[in-house]
Structure formats: structure tokens, C-alpha cells
XYZ file of C-alpha atoms in Angstrom:
658
model
C 60.889 49.475 18.294
C 59.435 50.969 15.124
C 59.559 47.655 13.397
C 57.347 46.219 16.128
C 54.453 48.438 15.164
C 53.546 45.948 12.440
C 50.821 43.471 13.390
C 53.052 40.669 12.099
C 55.036 40.894 15.363
C 51.999 39.481 17.152
C 53.021 36.160 15.610
C 56.827 36.190 15.980
C 59.389 36.497 18.753
C 62.821 38.114 18.326
C 65.794 35.788 18.449
C 68.423 38.299 17.291
C 68.751 41.505 15.323
C 68.090 39.617 12.081
C 66.192 36.453 13.103
C 62.615 36.037 14.339
C 61.008 32.801 15.509
C 57.494 31.839 14.409
C 54.962 31.449 17.187
C 53.237 28.523 15.435
C 56.153 26.380 14.295
C 59.864 25.938 15.113
C 61.000 27.751 11.968
C 63.199 30.862 12.257
C 62.761 33.582 9.631
C 65.143 36.351 8.613
C 64.044 40.000 8.845
C 67.372 41.630 8.039
C 67.147 45.302 7.091
C 64.001 45.761 9.159
C 61.721 44.354 6.455
C 58.806 42.171 7.548
C 58.155 40.796 4.070
C 59.678 37.402 4.871
C 57.606 37.169 8.035
C 54.350 37.936 6.227
C 55.230 35.540 3.425
C 55.873 32.769 5.958
C 52.450 33.251 7.553
C 50.647 33.252 4.201
C 52.357 30.102 2.938
C 52.768 28.025 6.097
C 49.881 29.211 8.267
C 47.099 29.999 5.824
C 44.150 31.829 7.307
C 45.948 33.426 10.283
C 44.760 37.021 10.619
C 47.619 39.496 10.660
C 45.477 42.048 12.461
C 45.375 41.039 16.090
C 42.171 42.862 16.965
C 40.290 41.183 14.107
C 41.524 37.811 15.281
C 40.429 38.429 18.838
C 36.977 39.583 17.727
C 36.656 36.484 15.562
C 37.693 34.161 18.373
C 35.210 35.710 20.813
C 32.302 34.513 18.656
C 33.630 31.068 17.890
C 31.452 28.348 19.397
C 33.024 25.494 21.307
C 33.542 22.478 19.058
C 31.682 19.312 19.979
C 34.741 17.142 19.785
C 36.973 19.356 22.021
C 36.200 17.412 25.161
C 39.760 16.422 26.051
C 41.812 19.362 27.438
C 45.428 19.765 26.475
C 47.822 19.072 29.301
C 49.353 22.199 30.842
C 53.061 21.951 31.551
C 54.677 23.587 34.600
C 56.342 26.164 32.371
C 53.039 27.550 31.105
C 50.770 26.752 34.018
C 50.986 30.259 35.485
C 50.114 31.944 32.200
C 47.412 29.433 31.291
C 45.640 29.129 34.642
C 42.971 31.684 33.732
C 42.588 30.601 30.122
C 39.262 28.906 29.521
C 40.116 27.217 26.266
C 43.629 25.840 25.811
C 44.406 25.532 22.101
C 45.154 22.408 20.154
C 48.304 22.874 18.120
C 51.004 20.754 16.567
C 53.640 22.856 18.357
C 52.422 23.145 21.936
C 55.942 23.499 23.290
C 56.315 26.845 21.489
C 53.197 28.433 22.982
C 54.653 29.547 26.386
C 57.418 31.505 24.663
C 54.897 33.268 22.459
C 52.548 34.016 25.375
C 55.379 35.365 27.551
C 56.561 37.578 24.716
C 53.080 38.991 24.056
C 52.583 39.576 27.785
C 55.865 41.510 28.065
C 55.021 43.671 25.066
C 51.574 44.372 26.464
C 53.086 45.330 29.846
C 55.482 47.786 28.233
C 52.649 49.414 26.273
C 50.501 49.638 29.417
C 53.338 51.243 31.342
C 53.801 53.848 28.610
C 50.147 54.753 28.717
C 50.168 54.926 32.549
C 53.082 57.362 32.663
C 51.240 59.743 30.366
C 48.114 59.950 32.502
C 46.947 59.827 36.080
C 44.603 56.930 35.392
C 45.227 53.700 37.345
C 47.236 51.115 35.530
C 45.150 48.129 34.400
C 47.136 45.005 33.779
C 46.852 43.996 30.144
C 48.431 40.670 31.016
C 45.440 39.907 33.208
C 43.148 40.925 30.337
C 44.999 38.662 27.943
C 44.924 35.704 30.253
C 41.165 36.024 30.863
C 40.299 35.715 27.191
C 39.798 32.517 25.190
C 43.005 33.920 23.820
C 45.034 30.960 22.693
C 42.312 29.884 20.267
C 43.293 33.023 18.361
C 46.478 31.226 17.429
C 44.754 28.130 16.076
C 45.724 27.687 12.468
C 42.648 28.350 10.367
C 42.096 26.317 7.213
C 42.115 27.857 3.793
C 38.588 28.818 2.730
C 37.140 26.164 0.411
C 36.524 27.183 -3.197
C 33.013 27.379 -4.606
C 33.756 24.737 -7.244
C 35.008 22.264 -4.652
C 32.060 22.965 -2.389
C 29.663 22.220 -5.254
C 31.554 19.034 -6.098
C 31.224 17.817 -2.500
C 27.521 18.722 -2.523
C 27.016 16.605 -5.633
C 28.971 13.668 -4.252
C 26.991 13.654 -1.008
C 23.764 13.684 -3.022
C 25.015 10.816 -5.209
C 25.974 8.889 -2.075
C 22.512 9.372 -0.553
C 20.651 8.382 -3.721
C 22.868 5.526 -4.849
C 22.946 3.793 -1.473
C 19.318 4.419 -0.421
C 20.078 6.746 2.501
C 17.502 9.231 3.847
C 17.998 12.942 3.205
C 18.239 13.446 6.968
C 21.684 11.828 6.836
C 23.230 15.282 6.331
C 21.779 16.422 9.667
C 23.059 13.500 11.702
C 25.727 14.517 14.202
C 28.270 11.811 13.448
C 28.065 12.390 9.698
C 28.636 16.120 10.150
C 31.594 15.395 12.421
C 33.089 13.147 9.774
C 32.740 15.786 7.071
C 34.193 18.403 9.447
C 37.236 16.216 10.022
C 37.755 15.689 6.298
C 36.963 19.213 5.053
C 36.901 21.638 8.023
C 35.718 24.713 6.121
C 32.975 22.911 4.157
C 29.398 23.691 5.155
C 27.200 20.605 5.007
C 23.883 21.334 3.228
C 20.617 20.906 5.064
C 18.141 18.151 4.428
C 15.813 20.486 2.537
C 18.663 21.729 0.346
C 19.536 18.176 -0.647
C 15.914 17.168 -1.245
C 14.723 20.282 -3.074
C 17.798 21.601 -4.843
C 20.699 19.175 -5.104
C 18.505 16.198 -6.009
C 16.912 18.209 -8.813
C 20.333 19.213 -10.149
C 21.517 15.609 -10.115
C 18.291 14.434 -11.770
C 18.640 16.977 -14.585
C 22.250 15.954 -15.143
C 21.394 12.241 -15.375
C 18.310 12.972 -17.488
C 20.370 14.815 -20.087
C 22.870 11.946 -20.259
C 20.098 9.414 -20.840
C 18.533 11.729 -23.421
C 21.851 11.878 -25.240
C 22.195 8.082 -25.126
C 18.826 7.376 -26.748
C 18.584 10.194 -29.267
C 20.856 8.654 -31.919
C 19.592 5.058 -31.868
C 17.701 3.550 -34.787
C 15.521 1.125 -32.803
C 14.605 0.318 -29.215
C 12.598 -2.201 -27.252
C 10.758 -1.471 -24.019
C 9.678 -3.376 -20.934
C 7.017 -2.260 -18.475
C 5.384 -3.453 -15.270
C 3.234 -2.160 -12.399
C 3.910 -2.088 -8.664
C 2.167 -0.941 -5.477
C 4.328 0.409 -2.654
C 3.964 -0.191 1.078
C 2.012 3.047 1.462
C -0.432 1.995 -1.306
C 0.999 4.167 -4.084
C 0.822 2.746 -7.602
C 3.824 3.025 -9.946
C 4.566 2.053 -13.551
C 8.118 1.508 -14.762
C 9.304 1.748 -18.359
C 12.780 0.626 -19.402
C 14.334 0.994 -22.849
C 16.918 -1.285 -24.476
C 19.026 -0.537 -27.541
C 22.313 -1.191 -29.325
C 24.491 1.921 -29.250
C 27.041 3.208 -31.740
C 29.724 0.994 -30.179
C 27.538 -2.082 -30.812
C 26.906 -2.632 -27.130
C 23.601 -3.623 -25.579
C 22.413 -0.831 -23.274
C 19.521 -0.511 -20.831
C 18.090 2.710 -19.426
C 15.154 3.540 -17.204
C 12.804 6.054 -18.817
C 10.981 6.475 -15.557
C 9.224 4.960 -12.566
C 6.007 6.957 -12.732
C 3.199 7.408 -10.270
C 0.100 5.978 -11.967
C -3.197 6.941 -10.375
C -5.515 5.974 -13.232
C -7.371 2.686 -13.537
C -5.265 -0.071 -15.075
C -7.432 -0.477 -18.148
C -5.953 -1.170 -21.563
C -6.917 2.291 -22.829
C -5.297 4.118 -19.907
C -2.174 1.974 -20.099
C -1.975 2.525 -23.846
C -2.137 6.313 -23.456
C 0.400 6.272 -20.673
C 2.972 4.189 -22.572
C 2.520 6.222 -25.742
C 3.040 9.505 -23.883
C 6.238 8.213 -22.248
C 7.666 7.062 -25.569
C 6.715 10.340 -27.275
C 8.285 12.421 -24.505
C 11.608 10.743 -25.231
C 11.237 11.047 -29.013
C 11.060 7.283 -29.580
C 7.572 7.024 -31.072
C 8.720 5.469 -34.382
C 11.523 3.314 -33.006
C 9.802 0.704 -30.808
C 10.673 -2.721 -32.222
C 8.826 -4.659 -29.507
C 7.449 -4.425 -25.989
C 8.134 -7.165 -23.419
C 5.596 -7.543 -20.602
C 3.867 -10.190 -18.547
C 0.779 -11.941 -19.896
C -1.910 -9.810 -18.249
C -4.734 -9.152 -20.709
C -4.851 -5.387 -20.102
C -1.186 -4.729 -20.853
C -1.193 -7.031 -23.888
C -4.182 -5.152 -25.269
C -2.499 -1.798 -24.560
C 0.605 -2.848 -26.517
C -1.578 -3.950 -29.401
C -3.500 -0.634 -29.376
C -0.232 1.242 -29.866
C 0.674 -0.915 -32.865
C 3.728 -2.488 -31.196
C 4.824 -6.115 -31.272
C 4.268 -7.906 -27.964
C 6.718 -10.437 -26.519
C 5.681 -12.471 -23.482
C 8.106 -12.426 -20.581
C 9.823 -15.811 -20.601
C 10.512 -15.752 -16.854
C 6.877 -14.911 -16.104
C 5.661 -17.931 -18.084
C 8.170 -20.155 -16.275
C 6.816 -18.925 -12.946
C 3.230 -19.698 -13.983
C 4.187 -23.153 -15.243
C 6.246 -24.218 -12.223
C 3.704 -22.854 -9.728
C 1.095 -24.964 -11.498
C 3.301 -28.030 -11.287
C 4.113 -27.538 -7.583
C 0.432 -27.974 -6.746
C 0.931 -31.704 -7.252
C 3.454 -31.898 -4.397
C 1.866 -29.282 -2.151
C 1.390 -31.557 0.927
C 5.083 -32.404 1.213
C 6.108 -28.786 0.555
C 3.760 -27.719 3.379
C 5.656 -30.024 5.743
C 8.971 -28.529 4.690
C 7.631 -24.999 5.214
C 6.519 -25.888 8.740
C 10.025 -27.066 9.613
C 11.612 -23.949 8.127
C 9.179 -21.649 9.960
C 9.961 -23.426 13.234
C 13.698 -22.742 12.889
C 12.960 -19.145 11.888
C 10.912 -18.602 15.054
C 12.876 -20.580 17.631
C 16.242 -19.175 18.691
C 16.917 -22.305 20.756
C 16.357 -24.608 17.784
C 18.497 -22.459 15.494
C 21.410 -22.455 17.956
C 21.056 -26.199 18.427
C 21.168 -26.664 14.643
C 24.361 -24.602 14.397
C 26.028 -26.591 17.175
C 25.120 -29.911 15.596
C 26.409 -28.789 12.200
C 29.685 -27.815 13.839
C 29.959 -31.123 15.702
C 29.215 -33.085 12.517
C 31.842 -31.130 10.601
C 29.255 -29.718 8.192
C 29.035 -26.258 6.705
C 26.902 -24.005 8.897
C 23.900 -23.150 6.735
C 20.543 -21.609 7.596
C 17.260 -22.811 6.156
C 15.634 -20.752 3.411
C 12.000 -19.677 3.513
C 10.088 -19.495 0.249
C 8.059 -16.642 -1.235
C 4.780 -17.533 -2.879
C 5.301 -15.133 -5.790
C 8.663 -16.622 -6.834
C 8.797 -20.302 -7.716
C 12.593 -20.482 -7.478
C 12.425 -19.537 -3.781
C 10.563 -22.841 -3.244
C 13.293 -24.635 -5.194
C 15.985 -23.039 -3.013
C 14.063 -24.002 0.132
C 13.897 -27.666 -0.954
C 17.523 -27.671 -2.093
C 18.758 -26.262 1.223
C 16.791 -28.618 3.493
C 18.078 -31.589 1.489
C 21.608 -30.324 2.004
C 21.254 -30.029 5.809
C 18.860 -32.945 6.200
C 20.876 -34.905 8.791
C 21.499 -31.980 11.122
C 17.872 -30.816 10.829
C 16.499 -34.245 11.726
C 18.908 -34.536 14.669
C 17.830 -31.123 15.964
C 14.124 -31.908 15.607
C 14.597 -35.152 17.526
C 15.761 -33.109 20.511
C 13.659 -29.941 20.277
C 10.383 -30.730 18.477
C 9.962 -34.320 17.328
C 6.381 -33.675 16.160
C 7.725 -31.908 13.064
C 9.912 -34.904 12.225
C 7.087 -36.408 10.133
C 8.623 -36.603 6.645
C 8.911 -40.210 5.507
C 11.823 -41.663 3.567
C 9.672 -41.840 0.419
C 8.806 -38.169 0.812
C 12.491 -37.293 1.121
C 13.032 -39.139 -2.153
C 10.155 -37.185 -3.673
C 11.782 -33.913 -2.631
C 15.060 -35.049 -4.169
C 13.379 -35.841 -7.476
C 11.523 -32.516 -7.459
C 14.820 -30.732 -6.943
C 16.387 -32.588 -9.890
C 13.484 -31.654 -12.168
C 13.457 -27.978 -11.174
C 17.224 -27.358 -11.218
C 17.288 -26.670 -14.965
C 14.425 -24.186 -14.578
C 16.479 -22.264 -12.044
C 19.452 -22.136 -14.437
C 17.274 -20.912 -17.303
C 15.612 -18.249 -15.141
C 18.959 -16.803 -14.064
C 20.396 -16.772 -17.595
C 17.378 -15.371 -19.415
C 17.023 -12.550 -16.848
C 20.351 -10.951 -17.802
C 20.272 -7.403 -19.198
C 23.726 -6.953 -20.702
C 23.727 -9.979 -22.995
C 21.527 -10.988 -25.928
C 18.667 -13.215 -24.720
C 15.817 -13.001 -27.242
C 17.586 -15.391 -29.645
C 17.836 -18.040 -26.890
C 14.210 -18.361 -25.814
C 13.326 -20.997 -28.426
C 16.343 -23.052 -27.427
C 15.440 -22.672 -23.751
C 11.955 -23.956 -24.440
C 13.343 -26.902 -26.391
C 15.723 -27.838 -23.580
C 13.001 -27.634 -20.947
C 10.506 -29.662 -22.975
C 13.073 -32.378 -23.605
C 14.106 -32.413 -19.937
C 10.510 -32.780 -18.759
C 9.779 -35.554 -21.251
C 12.787 -37.558 -20.094
C 11.701 -37.278 -16.442
C 8.092 -38.183 -17.202
C 9.056 -41.480 -18.822
C 11.748 -42.510 -16.339
C 11.018 -45.842 -14.719
C 11.897 -44.712 -11.196
C 9.998 -41.387 -11.302
C 7.429 -41.119 -8.525
C 3.822 -40.513 -9.495
C 3.659 -37.048 -7.876
C 6.825 -35.931 -9.655
C 5.557 -37.301 -12.961
C 2.328 -35.326 -12.589
C 4.283 -32.177 -11.662
C 6.434 -32.502 -14.788
C 3.378 -33.130 -16.980
C 1.541 -30.065 -15.656
C 4.592 -27.855 -16.234
C 5.037 -29.195 -19.757
C 1.400 -28.534 -20.686
C 1.625 -24.889 -19.589
C 4.888 -24.330 -21.474
C 3.497 -25.828 -24.663
C 0.404 -23.655 -24.428
C 2.502 -20.488 -24.249
C 5.573 -21.399 -26.294
C 4.291 -23.958 -28.790
C 4.275 -21.397 -31.615
C 7.201 -19.276 -30.422
C 9.167 -19.794 -33.649
C 6.253 -18.463 -35.686
C 6.813 -14.948 -34.356
C 8.867 -12.987 -36.889
C 10.804 -11.052 -34.264
C 11.947 -14.180 -32.435
C 12.686 -16.183 -35.593
C 14.731 -13.377 -37.171
C 16.725 -12.894 -33.966
C 17.728 -16.576 -34.075
C 18.973 -16.286 -37.670
C 20.870 -13.072 -36.907
C 22.643 -14.568 -33.897
C 25.919 -15.959 -35.333
C 25.975 -18.565 -32.560
C 22.763 -20.278 -33.757
C 21.479 -19.386 -37.264
C 19.806 -22.499 -38.701
C 20.778 -24.626 -35.693
C 18.530 -22.560 -33.432
C 15.330 -23.849 -35.074
C 13.462 -27.008 -34.226
C 12.978 -27.899 -37.899
C 14.295 -26.960 -41.348
C 10.838 -25.872 -42.473
C 10.572 -23.237 -39.764
C 14.045 -21.969 -40.655
C 13.130 -21.606 -44.343
C 9.979 -19.657 -43.479
C 11.947 -17.293 -41.245
C 14.657 -16.881 -43.890
C 12.074 -15.953 -46.525
C 10.503 -13.316 -44.285
C 13.919 -11.878 -43.449
C 14.861 -11.726 -47.160
C 11.745 -9.680 -47.889
C 12.567 -7.318 -45.049
C 16.060 -6.758 -46.424
C 14.588 -5.593 -49.727
C 13.172 -2.462 -48.125
C 16.436 -1.406 -46.481
C 18.530 1.295 -48.144
C 22.080 1.946 -47.045
C 23.359 5.544 -47.138
C 23.249 7.030 -50.686
C 22.727 3.652 -52.268
C 21.816 3.770 -55.982
C 18.481 2.571 -57.212
C 17.246 2.062 -60.739
C 15.686 5.514 -60.797
C 18.050 7.163 -58.332
C 21.021 9.451 -58.991
C 24.388 7.904 -59.751
C 27.329 8.305 -57.408
C 29.846 7.620 -60.147
C 31.991 10.243 -61.774
C 29.750 11.745 -64.552
C 32.422 11.352 -67.197
C 33.034 7.721 -66.241
C 29.319 6.983 -66.142
C 28.788 8.459 -69.574
C 31.639 6.401 -71.011
C 30.266 3.252 -69.445
C 26.768 3.726 -70.857
C 27.709 4.882 -74.343
C 30.610 2.570 -75.006
C 29.506 -0.439 -77.039
C 32.746 -2.133 -76.042
C 31.832 -2.544 -72.349
C 28.036 -2.069 -72.324
C 27.131 -5.733 -72.557
C 29.734 -6.736 -69.994
C 28.710 -4.044 -67.508
C 25.043 -5.038 -67.688
C 25.952 -8.665 -67.078
C 28.116 -7.886 -64.065
C 25.539 -5.513 -62.579
C 22.886 -8.189 -62.811
C 25.132 -10.663 -61.006
C 26.325 -8.472 -58.122
C 23.105 -6.492 -57.822
C 24.851 -3.109 -57.941
C 21.644 -1.155 -58.539
C 19.273 -3.777 -57.129
C 18.765 -3.712 -53.328
C 16.745 -6.934 -53.514
C 19.627 -8.865 -54.964
C 22.118 -7.146 -52.645
C 20.111 -8.159 -49.562
C 19.883 -11.777 -50.697
C 23.615 -11.858 -51.399
C 24.325 -10.517 -47.898
C 22.049 -13.074 -46.239
C 23.468 -16.040 -48.169
C 27.041 -14.951 -47.509
C 26.273 -14.507 -43.807
C 24.624 -17.917 -43.467
C 27.600 -19.525 -45.198
C 29.951 -18.392 -42.428
C 30.735 -20.866 -39.652
C 29.045 -20.570 -36.278
C 30.928 -18.786 -33.515
C 31.377 -20.338 -30.038
C 28.320 -20.097 -27.808
C 30.304 -18.260 -25.131
C 31.255 -15.459 -27.549
C 29.342 -12.188 -27.609
C 27.347 -11.983 -30.871
C 27.387 -8.180 -30.774
C 31.171 -8.189 -30.763
C 31.065 -10.350 -33.888
C 28.640 -7.930 -35.544
C 30.747 -4.943 -34.531
C 33.610 -6.333 -36.589
C 31.401 -7.102 -39.625
C 28.766 -4.381 -39.669
C 30.339 -2.841 -42.772
C 30.431 -6.195 -44.555
C 26.712 -6.831 -43.907
C 25.241 -3.305 -43.634
C 21.644 -4.311 -44.398
C 21.676 -7.246 -42.001
C 23.209 -5.057 -39.319
C 20.278 -2.657 -39.572
C 17.951 -5.561 -38.778
C 20.282 -6.746 -36.006
C 19.857 -3.416 -34.209
C 16.075 -3.895 -34.301
C 16.031 -7.508 -33.146
C 18.893 -8.325 -30.791
C 18.083 -5.317 -28.598
C 14.930 -7.073 -27.351
C 15.280 -8.720 -23.904
C 13.760 -12.131 -23.328
C 12.019 -11.017 -20.123
C 10.513 -7.978 -18.433
C 12.816 -8.539 -15.442
C 14.522 -5.120 -15.964
C 11.250 -3.425 -14.961
C 10.880 -5.694 -11.944
C 14.400 -4.815 -10.832
C 13.358 -1.175 -10.825
C 10.689 -1.987 -8.244
C 13.195 -3.856 -6.107
C 15.138 -0.606 -5.864
C 11.972 1.442 -5.381
C 11.123 -0.785 -2.423
C 14.410 0.201 -0.795
C 13.579 3.875 -1.364
C 10.032 3.790 0.001
C 10.723 2.114 3.337
C 8.767 2.646 6.557
C 11.426 5.166 7.565
C 10.861 7.169 4.345
C 7.147 6.608 3.791
C 6.454 10.368 3.693
C 8.424 10.885 0.488
C 6.313 12.489 -2.212
C 5.794 10.571 -5.444
C 7.688 13.260 -7.338
C 10.804 12.704 -5.241
C 10.429 8.929 -5.452
C 10.329 9.165 -9.250
C 13.498 11.249 -9.333
C 15.383 9.125 -6.797
C 14.592 5.868 -8.606
C 15.418 7.389 -12.005
C 18.813 8.597 -10.790
C 19.498 5.405 -8.863
C 18.895 3.180 -11.908
C 20.670 5.372 -14.481
C 23.581 6.729 -12.442
C 26.828 5.073 -13.508
């Protein structure tokens, strides 16, 4: 029995003189020669975490708390009922049928040892079997999981934090019972961090990681443009967002959020100017701002001017102002539509009746859309939807609330005409608001299309008077804002440098020639690499250069050629590049202009430098407004106690995390 002194025999039963059977699985292991090495090796490889020392296991099991999900007891078979009747906690194991054999074996061994002790003393014999059966003993044979590594634990911490931030979950998610159960099922030995750990430590680590990536993205760019806007949260906290846009080394248009900052100062031009300048300086972009795109508020326009930056009006913001002005002409009919929509939003009975009628009529089941006074296109979508479900709406109103059925046939025609006029505005708004495509070179074309569209509707014979006035009011506002759009150097140069438009993007040849002249002058000041100048050092081989300058044979010819190709004259070289570029055919409108420039940036190096400073400018300040849409999902009523510092970090990570 010497071999049974090893604690490994607490986990095996003897089958023969050379074979032992595992107490946790059906496998039989050889122990020929009396060695227990194979037995120990089997436990370490197949049953990781099982304590070889029995006493340590029993002490560990005595302090284990009952698991929340161990509500269903394991059925006790007749063969083990006698041994398990006093056991409080029956174990859960993949090999339940092997447990009675193991328990019987341990009980017999314990009885033998007790008998040996009893014969050596006069003390009463205490049944060890009874002691074993009264313990939560079988949990000592539960297979423990391998302890999780520190690196994996940190990786899970980071992923949980990313999940919380990216999908707008509260930090308290990690303390919710069902979430902890899920994590316990997936990674049993992982310890879920507390809410405070996620909010105070893990969030900061994730923020620093994302911050460094953004810092790396913007540090090697030659020019950027910025957008900015202000927002007030539901708990009356004021925030300012600043986004940056640039063309990276792979000639791709990139957007990053520099920050959504708590702004407690007055929104004067001086305060806004200082704020924007400090943000740009903190990121090391003070000399790289090609333009700033904002709305048309006087204070922000003045702040941009104070910092010496070019200001570009947000195209979408001007469209909103213009269309809202035009909708005033048809306000009475829109008010009737809003009343109908509000009725179906309030009345469950009417909404169900509408659904049933749509189903009976074989129509698509669509709900009505309610407009938002700050977004003109929401009014367009409301009109478009009610026209689409007109028949079912009128049938429902006839049954449920006939008083609202007060829109005349002429008014329905008016709504149809309004929808036709505004449809192109909706298309332009969606296209110009994109972030990942070049938009600044399109704004002049957009304005031209809209002006032409409005003119054609104004002079149509069948256009109703109210619609004609709406179109006229919109056109007047657009002309006031965009009448001189081509006169802005930044916009005009972006049109020329877009290989889809070039000269065709201008409303007249005269405006194109003015823009071309200004661009030619700009190219004169651009130096490429170690480019030679008249007074600069030569990059030629000294011996070759000396031969070229002293040889009377080639001197006249070399001077003539140099004057033609502009070898040492950047002015001539820039003009040659521009003329050669303009001579190339236009590319399809659906093609990405930056892809075209990526393939030719070495052919037109001077023009490409200007491209990076012009085509990076967005046509709208929508990127900043999108930041506030996400901030609104962070600062909900459920999370209104978040500090501004945490809000800033959450929004920054949420917008920049890829």
C-alpha cells in the first residue's frame, strides 16, 4: 500500500496491478513499476486545476460560494443514492456515472485508515465515511478551469470597455447580473471589473490609446481643414466640437474628431477665437489650417476671421435656411398635414385601423412621419409619406375622425408640387453631407442645378401660386449666399483640381480664366524637394555641370532647352504642369478624384501639393453635427450624472475608434 500514500490516489481507482482508472473521466492510465508519473501527468493535461493535495482541495471547497445558476440538482441514481443522501451539493460533471465508483473507493480507503487508528488507541472509532458524506465533498472533484493569463484578462477588459463606449452602454453594465453570468459562462476564471474601474481606469487607458493613434495620423499631414459647431445637452451643458479633415499619405480623405469640449465661456467671437486657436495649437496644426467650415452665425464667422483662416459657409446650413424660408408660403397646408400625423401618433386605435386598411388594400404598411422644425428635409419626408399613403389615411379618417379630413383636392395637388420641387434639395443635402468623398468641388455645381431647377418650376404654366412663391423665396436666399461662390479662391481652385470637372465646373469661361490665373501664381511659390533655383545649389554631378557650362559646343543648346522646359524656373515648371493637367480628358463623375491623383502625384508634384490643401475641405459642417448626435446618445436621462470630462473622453473615443 506504499504507493497509495501519494495524494494522486485520491483521484484514481485501482483496476489491476498496472492499471488505474481516472475518477473524472473513463480513461485508464498505466502505473506499471509503481510510478505515479503517468497519473500526475494525466491530471495536469486532462483535468487542469485539480489540486493533488486532498486537504487543500477540501479547504478550498469549504469556502466556495454557491453559484447563482446551480438551481437544478443533478439526479441521483439508485447506485449512488446511499452515498449521496447526506451530500448538500451534488456536483455537475461530464462523467456522472463514474462518481459512485470513486466515492465508494474513497470511503473504503478512509474506513481502513480509521480502523488502523482505532486499533492503536482506546479512543472511540469515528466514522470517516460519515464525515466525508456530510461535506460539500463532491464539489471538490469539479474540474477547475485553468487560471486566465494577465495578458488575456487585460485584453478582455479592453474589449468590454470598447463595447460599452462604442455602443453607448452605461458603465453599470458590468455590474448587471445577467451580463456577469454571460461572461462567467464564456470565461469562468475571468473577474469582471467594477463600474468604477471601467469609468476611472479602463476608459482612460482606451482614451490614451485612441488619442495617440489620432496624433500619429495628423502629425505628418501638410494641410488640414476644420469644422466646428456648438451644442447644449439635455442637462444644460454647453459643448463645442472640432473635427479635422486631411488627405493622408495614401491619398485618402480622412476625418478625425479633435474633441467635443465643454465650453463654459460666453459665445463671443473673441472667446471662440481663443478656444479654436488653442485646440489647433494643442494638436500642432497651427500653420496647416487651409479653411474652416461653419454655419453662418456672425460670432463664429468673426472668430474664424480673427484667427486668419479662410471661412467656408456650410452648404447644408444655407439650404436649410432657404427651404425653411420657402415653406412659409405653404404653412397653412403643412399645418393640416401635421395635425393628421399627430393624430395617428397619439391614437392607437387610428394607427391599428390604418394598418388594417393598408393590409386589406394590398398596400405596403407604412407609418406616417412627423417633422422636426430644425430640419427642413423632415418636412419633405412627412409630405412625401402622406402622399404615398393618402388613400388609406383618408379611409381611416372617414371612420375615426372625419374632422381632420379637411384637405381639398387642390391642396393635395399643392403638396404634390411642393414634393416635386423639394426632392432635388433632399438629394443634394444627402450627397453634400458625405465625409469620405470630395465635396467642396461640387458646391458650385449644386448651386447651379438648384437655381436652374427652381427657375424651371417658377415659369411652369401649371405651377400653383403658392408653389411659385415658395420656389422664388428659396431662389432669392440661395442667390444671396451663393451668388459669388466662384469668386472664392479656395472653391474655384478645388473645381479646377478635380479631374471630373476642371473648366466644365464653372458657370462661365471668364470665371475659369480668373481662377486659373490665381492658381498659376500659387504654383510659382511651391518648391518640390531639393528643386534647383537660379541661385540654388546644383544637384548635377560637379564634373558634368562644369563641362556643360564651359563647353562652347553645348552651351547655347543647353540654355535654349532650359528656357523651354523650365529646368531652373519654378514659375515655368508650374505653368507647364497646369497646362498639361488641363489638357487631359475628364474622368467619369463616379470615379474618385483622389484615386486619380494618387496615380499621378509624381507627374504633377506642384499641383498635388495644392490638391492636398483644397480637396480636403468638406462642403458642410455636418461632421461636427454628427458628433453631437452621438453625444446625445451618451448624455441620456439614464446617464445625466456623467461628468463633462468623461463625456469628452467617451465621445472622442466613440468617434475615432475604428
